PDB file of C-alpha atoms in Angstrom:
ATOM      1  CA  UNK W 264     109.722  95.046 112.136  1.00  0.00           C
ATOM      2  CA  UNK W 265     106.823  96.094 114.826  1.00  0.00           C
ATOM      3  CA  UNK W 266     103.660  96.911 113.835  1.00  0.00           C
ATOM      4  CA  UNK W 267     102.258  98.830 117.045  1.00  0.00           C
ATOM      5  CA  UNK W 268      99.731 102.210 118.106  1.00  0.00           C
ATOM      6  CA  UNK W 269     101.506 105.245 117.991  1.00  0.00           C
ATOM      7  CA  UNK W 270     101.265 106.915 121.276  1.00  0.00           C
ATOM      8  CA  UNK W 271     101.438 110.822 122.669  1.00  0.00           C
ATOM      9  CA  UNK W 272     105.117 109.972 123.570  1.00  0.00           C
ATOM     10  CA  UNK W 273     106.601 109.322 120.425  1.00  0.00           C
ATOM     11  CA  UNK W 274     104.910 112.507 118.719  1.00  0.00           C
ATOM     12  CA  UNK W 275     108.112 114.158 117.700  1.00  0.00           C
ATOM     13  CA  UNK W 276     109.561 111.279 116.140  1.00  0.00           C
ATOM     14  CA  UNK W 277     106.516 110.910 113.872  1.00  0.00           C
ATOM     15  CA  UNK W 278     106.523 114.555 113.503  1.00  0.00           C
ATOM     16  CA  UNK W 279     110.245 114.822 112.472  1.00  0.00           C
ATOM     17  CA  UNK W 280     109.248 111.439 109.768  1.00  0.00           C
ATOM     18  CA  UNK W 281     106.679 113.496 108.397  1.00  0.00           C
ATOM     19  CA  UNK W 282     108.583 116.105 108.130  1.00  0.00           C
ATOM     20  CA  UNK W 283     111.613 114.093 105.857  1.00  0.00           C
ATOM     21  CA  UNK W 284     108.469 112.782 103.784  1.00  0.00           C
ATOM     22  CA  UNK W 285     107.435 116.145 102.801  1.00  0.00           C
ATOM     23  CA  UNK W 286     111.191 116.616 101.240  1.00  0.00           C
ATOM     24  CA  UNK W 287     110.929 114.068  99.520  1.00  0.00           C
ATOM     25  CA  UNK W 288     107.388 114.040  98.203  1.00  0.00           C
ATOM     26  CA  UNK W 289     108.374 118.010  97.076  1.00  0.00           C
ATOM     27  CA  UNK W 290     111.930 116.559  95.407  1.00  0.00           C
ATOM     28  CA  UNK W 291     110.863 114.117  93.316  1.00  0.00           C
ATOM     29  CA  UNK W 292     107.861 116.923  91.932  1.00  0.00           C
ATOM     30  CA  UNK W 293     104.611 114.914  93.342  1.00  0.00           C
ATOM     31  CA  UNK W 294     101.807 117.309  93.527  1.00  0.00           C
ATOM     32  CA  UNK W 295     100.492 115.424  97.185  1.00  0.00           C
ATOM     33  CA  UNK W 296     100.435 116.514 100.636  1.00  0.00           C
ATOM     34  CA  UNK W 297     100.052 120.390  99.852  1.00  0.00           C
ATOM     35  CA  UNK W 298      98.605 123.154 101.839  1.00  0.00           C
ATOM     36  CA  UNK W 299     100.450 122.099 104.769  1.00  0.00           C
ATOM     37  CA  UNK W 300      98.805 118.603 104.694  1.00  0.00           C
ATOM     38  CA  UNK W 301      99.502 116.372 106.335  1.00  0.00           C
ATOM     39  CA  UNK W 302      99.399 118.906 110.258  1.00  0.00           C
ATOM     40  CA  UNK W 303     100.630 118.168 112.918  1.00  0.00           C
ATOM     41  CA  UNK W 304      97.618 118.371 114.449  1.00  0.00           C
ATOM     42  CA  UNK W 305      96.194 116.047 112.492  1.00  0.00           C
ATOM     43  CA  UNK W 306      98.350 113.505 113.873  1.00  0.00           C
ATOM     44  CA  UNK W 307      98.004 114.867 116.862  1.00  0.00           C
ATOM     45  CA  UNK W 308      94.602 114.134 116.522  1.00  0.00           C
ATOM     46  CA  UNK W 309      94.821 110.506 114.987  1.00  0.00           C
ATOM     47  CA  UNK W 310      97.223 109.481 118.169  1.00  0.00           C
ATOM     48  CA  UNK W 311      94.371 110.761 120.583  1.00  0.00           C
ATOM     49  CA  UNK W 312      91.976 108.821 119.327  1.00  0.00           C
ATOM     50  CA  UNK W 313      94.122 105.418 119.139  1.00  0.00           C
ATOM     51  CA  UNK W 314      93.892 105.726 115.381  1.00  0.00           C
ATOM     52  CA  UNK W 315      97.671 106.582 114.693  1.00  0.00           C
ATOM     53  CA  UNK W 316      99.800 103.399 113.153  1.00  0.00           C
ATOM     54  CA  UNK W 317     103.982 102.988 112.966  1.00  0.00           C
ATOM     55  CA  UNK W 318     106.438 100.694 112.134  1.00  0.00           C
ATOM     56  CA  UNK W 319     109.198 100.359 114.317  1.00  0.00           C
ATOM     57  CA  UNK W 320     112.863  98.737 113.110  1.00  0.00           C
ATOM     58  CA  UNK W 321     115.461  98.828 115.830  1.00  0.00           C
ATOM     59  CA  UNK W 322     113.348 100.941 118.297  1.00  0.00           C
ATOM     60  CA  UNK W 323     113.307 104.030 115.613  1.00  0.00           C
ATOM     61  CA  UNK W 324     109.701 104.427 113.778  1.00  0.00           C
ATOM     62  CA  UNK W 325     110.128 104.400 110.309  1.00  0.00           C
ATOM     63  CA  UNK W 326     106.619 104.357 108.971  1.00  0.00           C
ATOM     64  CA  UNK W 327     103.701 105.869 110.131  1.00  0.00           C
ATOM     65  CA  UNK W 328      99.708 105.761 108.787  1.00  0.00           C
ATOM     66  CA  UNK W 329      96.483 106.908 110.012  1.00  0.00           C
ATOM     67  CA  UNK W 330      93.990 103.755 110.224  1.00  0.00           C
ATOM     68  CA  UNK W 331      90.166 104.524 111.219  1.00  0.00           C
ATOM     69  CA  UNK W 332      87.011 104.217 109.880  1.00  0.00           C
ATOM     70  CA  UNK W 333      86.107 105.353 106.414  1.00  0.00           C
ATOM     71  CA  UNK W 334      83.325 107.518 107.516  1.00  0.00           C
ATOM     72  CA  UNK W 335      84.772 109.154 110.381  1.00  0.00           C
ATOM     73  CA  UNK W 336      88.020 110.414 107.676  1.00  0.00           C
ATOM     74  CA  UNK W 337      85.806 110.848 104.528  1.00  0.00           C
ATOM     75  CA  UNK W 338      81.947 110.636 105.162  1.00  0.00           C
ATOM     76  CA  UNK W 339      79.549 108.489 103.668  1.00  0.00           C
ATOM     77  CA  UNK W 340      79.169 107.270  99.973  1.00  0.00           C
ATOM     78  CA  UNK W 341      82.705 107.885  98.890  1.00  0.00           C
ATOM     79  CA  UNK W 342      83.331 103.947  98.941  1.00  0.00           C
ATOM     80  CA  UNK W 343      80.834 101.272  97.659  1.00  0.00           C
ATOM     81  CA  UNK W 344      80.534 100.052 101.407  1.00  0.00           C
ATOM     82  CA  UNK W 345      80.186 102.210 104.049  1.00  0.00           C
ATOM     83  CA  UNK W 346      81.743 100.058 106.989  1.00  0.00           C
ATOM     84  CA  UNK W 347      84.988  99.760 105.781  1.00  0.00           C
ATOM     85  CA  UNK W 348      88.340 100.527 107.417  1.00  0.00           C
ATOM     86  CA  UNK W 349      90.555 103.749 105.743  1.00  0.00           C
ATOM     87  CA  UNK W 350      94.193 104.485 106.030  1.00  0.00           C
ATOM     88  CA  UNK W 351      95.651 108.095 104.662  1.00  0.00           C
ATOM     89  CA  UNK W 352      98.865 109.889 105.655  1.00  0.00           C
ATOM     90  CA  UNK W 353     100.808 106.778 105.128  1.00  0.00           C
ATOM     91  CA  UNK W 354     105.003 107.747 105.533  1.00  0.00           C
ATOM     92  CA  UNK W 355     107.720 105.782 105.426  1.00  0.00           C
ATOM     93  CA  UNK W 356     111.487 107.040 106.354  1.00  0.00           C
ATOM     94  CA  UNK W 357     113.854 107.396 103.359  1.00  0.00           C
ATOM     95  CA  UNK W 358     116.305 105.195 105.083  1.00  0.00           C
ATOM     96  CA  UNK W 359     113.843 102.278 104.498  1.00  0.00           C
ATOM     97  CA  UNK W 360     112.148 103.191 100.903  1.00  0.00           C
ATOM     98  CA  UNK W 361     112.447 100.217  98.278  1.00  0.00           C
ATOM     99  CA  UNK W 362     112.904  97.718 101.674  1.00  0.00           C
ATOM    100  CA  UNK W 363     108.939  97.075 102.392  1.00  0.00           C
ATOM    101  CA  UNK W 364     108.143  98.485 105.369  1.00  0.00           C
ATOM    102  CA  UNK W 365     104.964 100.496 103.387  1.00  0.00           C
ATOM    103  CA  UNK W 366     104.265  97.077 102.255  1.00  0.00           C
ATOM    104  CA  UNK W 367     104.358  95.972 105.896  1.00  0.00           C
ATOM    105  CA  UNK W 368     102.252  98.538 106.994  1.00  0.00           C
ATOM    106  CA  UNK W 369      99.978  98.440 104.764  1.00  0.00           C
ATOM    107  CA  UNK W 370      99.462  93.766 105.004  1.00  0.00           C
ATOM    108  CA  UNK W 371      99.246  95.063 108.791  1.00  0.00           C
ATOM    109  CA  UNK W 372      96.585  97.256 108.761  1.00  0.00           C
ATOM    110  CA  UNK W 373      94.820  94.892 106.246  1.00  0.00           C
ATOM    111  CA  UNK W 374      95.222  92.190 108.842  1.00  0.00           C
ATOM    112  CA  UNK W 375      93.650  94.319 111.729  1.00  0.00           C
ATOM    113  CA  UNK W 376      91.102  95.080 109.537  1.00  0.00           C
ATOM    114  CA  UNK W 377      89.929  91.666 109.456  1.00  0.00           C
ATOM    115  CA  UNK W 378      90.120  91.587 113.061  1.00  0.00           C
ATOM    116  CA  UNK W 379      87.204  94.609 113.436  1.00  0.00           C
ATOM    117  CA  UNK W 380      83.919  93.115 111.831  1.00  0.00           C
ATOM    118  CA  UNK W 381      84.548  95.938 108.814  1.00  0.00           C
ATOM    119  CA  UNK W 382      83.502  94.929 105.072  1.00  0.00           C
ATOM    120  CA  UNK W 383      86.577  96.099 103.918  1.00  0.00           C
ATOM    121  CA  UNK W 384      89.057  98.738 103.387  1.00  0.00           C
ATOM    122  CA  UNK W 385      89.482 101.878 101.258  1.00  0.00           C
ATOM    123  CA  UNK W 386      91.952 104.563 100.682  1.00  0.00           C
ATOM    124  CA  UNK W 387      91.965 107.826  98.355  1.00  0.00           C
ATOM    125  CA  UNK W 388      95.134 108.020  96.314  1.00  0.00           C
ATOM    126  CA  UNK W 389      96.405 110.717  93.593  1.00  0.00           C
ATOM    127  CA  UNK W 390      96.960 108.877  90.593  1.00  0.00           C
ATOM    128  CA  UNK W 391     100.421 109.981  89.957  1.00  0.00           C
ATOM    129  CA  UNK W 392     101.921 108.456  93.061  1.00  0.00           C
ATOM    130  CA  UNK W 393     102.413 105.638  91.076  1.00  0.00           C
ATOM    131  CA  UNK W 394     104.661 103.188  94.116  1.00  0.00           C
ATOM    132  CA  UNK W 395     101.306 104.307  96.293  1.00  0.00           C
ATOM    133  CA  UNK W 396      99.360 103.292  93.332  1.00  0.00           C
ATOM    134  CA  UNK W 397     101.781  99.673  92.758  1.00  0.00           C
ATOM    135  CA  UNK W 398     101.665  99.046  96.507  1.00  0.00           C
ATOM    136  CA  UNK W 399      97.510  99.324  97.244  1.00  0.00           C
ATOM    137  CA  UNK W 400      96.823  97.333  93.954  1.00  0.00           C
ATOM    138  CA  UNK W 401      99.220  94.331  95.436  1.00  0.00           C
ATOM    139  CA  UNK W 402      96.512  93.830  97.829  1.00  0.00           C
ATOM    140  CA  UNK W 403      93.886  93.627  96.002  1.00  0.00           C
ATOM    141  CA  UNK W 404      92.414  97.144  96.036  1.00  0.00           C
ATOM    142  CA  UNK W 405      90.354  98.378  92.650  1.00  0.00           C
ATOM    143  CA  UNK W 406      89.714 101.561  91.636  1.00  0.00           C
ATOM    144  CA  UNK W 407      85.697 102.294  91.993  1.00  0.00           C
ATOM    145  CA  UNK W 408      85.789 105.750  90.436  1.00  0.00           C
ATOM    146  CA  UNK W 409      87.736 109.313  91.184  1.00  0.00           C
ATOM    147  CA  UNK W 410      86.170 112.542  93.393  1.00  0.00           C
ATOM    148  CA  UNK W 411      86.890 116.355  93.502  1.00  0.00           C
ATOM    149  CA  UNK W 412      87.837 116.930  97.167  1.00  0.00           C
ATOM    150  CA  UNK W 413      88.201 120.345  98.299  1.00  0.00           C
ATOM    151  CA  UNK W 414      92.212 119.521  98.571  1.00  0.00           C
ATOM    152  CA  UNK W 415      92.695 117.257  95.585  1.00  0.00           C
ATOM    153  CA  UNK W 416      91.540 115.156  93.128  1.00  0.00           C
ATOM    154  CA  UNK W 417      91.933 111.801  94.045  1.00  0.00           C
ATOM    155  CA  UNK W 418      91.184 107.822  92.727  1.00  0.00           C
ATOM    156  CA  UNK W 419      89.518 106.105  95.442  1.00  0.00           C
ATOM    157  CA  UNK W 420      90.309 102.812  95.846  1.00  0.00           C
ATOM    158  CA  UNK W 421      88.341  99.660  97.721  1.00  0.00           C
ATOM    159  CA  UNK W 422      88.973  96.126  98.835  1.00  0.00           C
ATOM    160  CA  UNK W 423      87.018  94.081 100.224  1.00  0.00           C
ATOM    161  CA  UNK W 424      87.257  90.702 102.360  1.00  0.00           C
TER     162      UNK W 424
END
């Protein structure tokens, strides 16, 4: 497994993983990633500005995340530290679910993290993805309370180094 940036080139790729993520997110009933979210040009947007994150197996991506600051994605005040990384939009193919390549991802972007002078990390997660949920709290990330966005509901979660 390769954790690398996603670049321009490899848009419809990430765009067709998305895509097989939605299917699934709808099939098994999770109320996440409605209203269209995640766009396309959101990612769009994250690969632009560097920020876009995969995981390639066998020169296919099969996982993909956003990774930028907190602030930038969410404002201030939503986490108890303001200069901490965030990572939303995280994906992984169905071909690799169960085989922890999310887990990868995620230890990955912990590990740049580190690298960036940042207090921390957070991320803003719907309570009933409970593998999400599993995954984040592996790490180390604790709940510090739960906020009405204007497209969810959502736990918001910090760790911190």
């Amino acid at each position: 497994m390769e954790y690398k940036k996603a670049k321009m080139s490899q848009l419809e790729e990430i765009i067709k993983l998305k895509n097989e993520v939605k299917q699934r997110v709808i099939k098994e009933g999770l109320p996440i990633w409605q209203n269209g979210y995640p766009l396309d040009e959101m990612i769009i947007e994250d690969i632009e500005n560097n920020e876009g994150r995969i995981v390639v197996i066998d020169n296919k991506i099969v996982a993909y995340s956003c990774f930028h600051h907190a602030i930038k994605e969410y404002g201030k005040g939503v986490f108890k530290k303001d200069n901490v990384q965030s990572f939303g939009r995280l994906m992984v193919s169905d071909l690799c679910v169960g085989k922890h390549v999310g887990d990868f991802l995620v230890r990955s972007m912990i590990e740049e993290s580190k690298t960036l002078g940042v207090e921390g990390m957070g991320i803003l997660v719907d309570e009933c993805n409970i593998k999400a949920y599993s995954l984040y709290r592996k790490y180390g990330f604790r709940k510090e309370g739960a906020q009405q966005f204007p497209y969810a509901y959502l736990d918001i979660l910090g760790l911190y180094f």
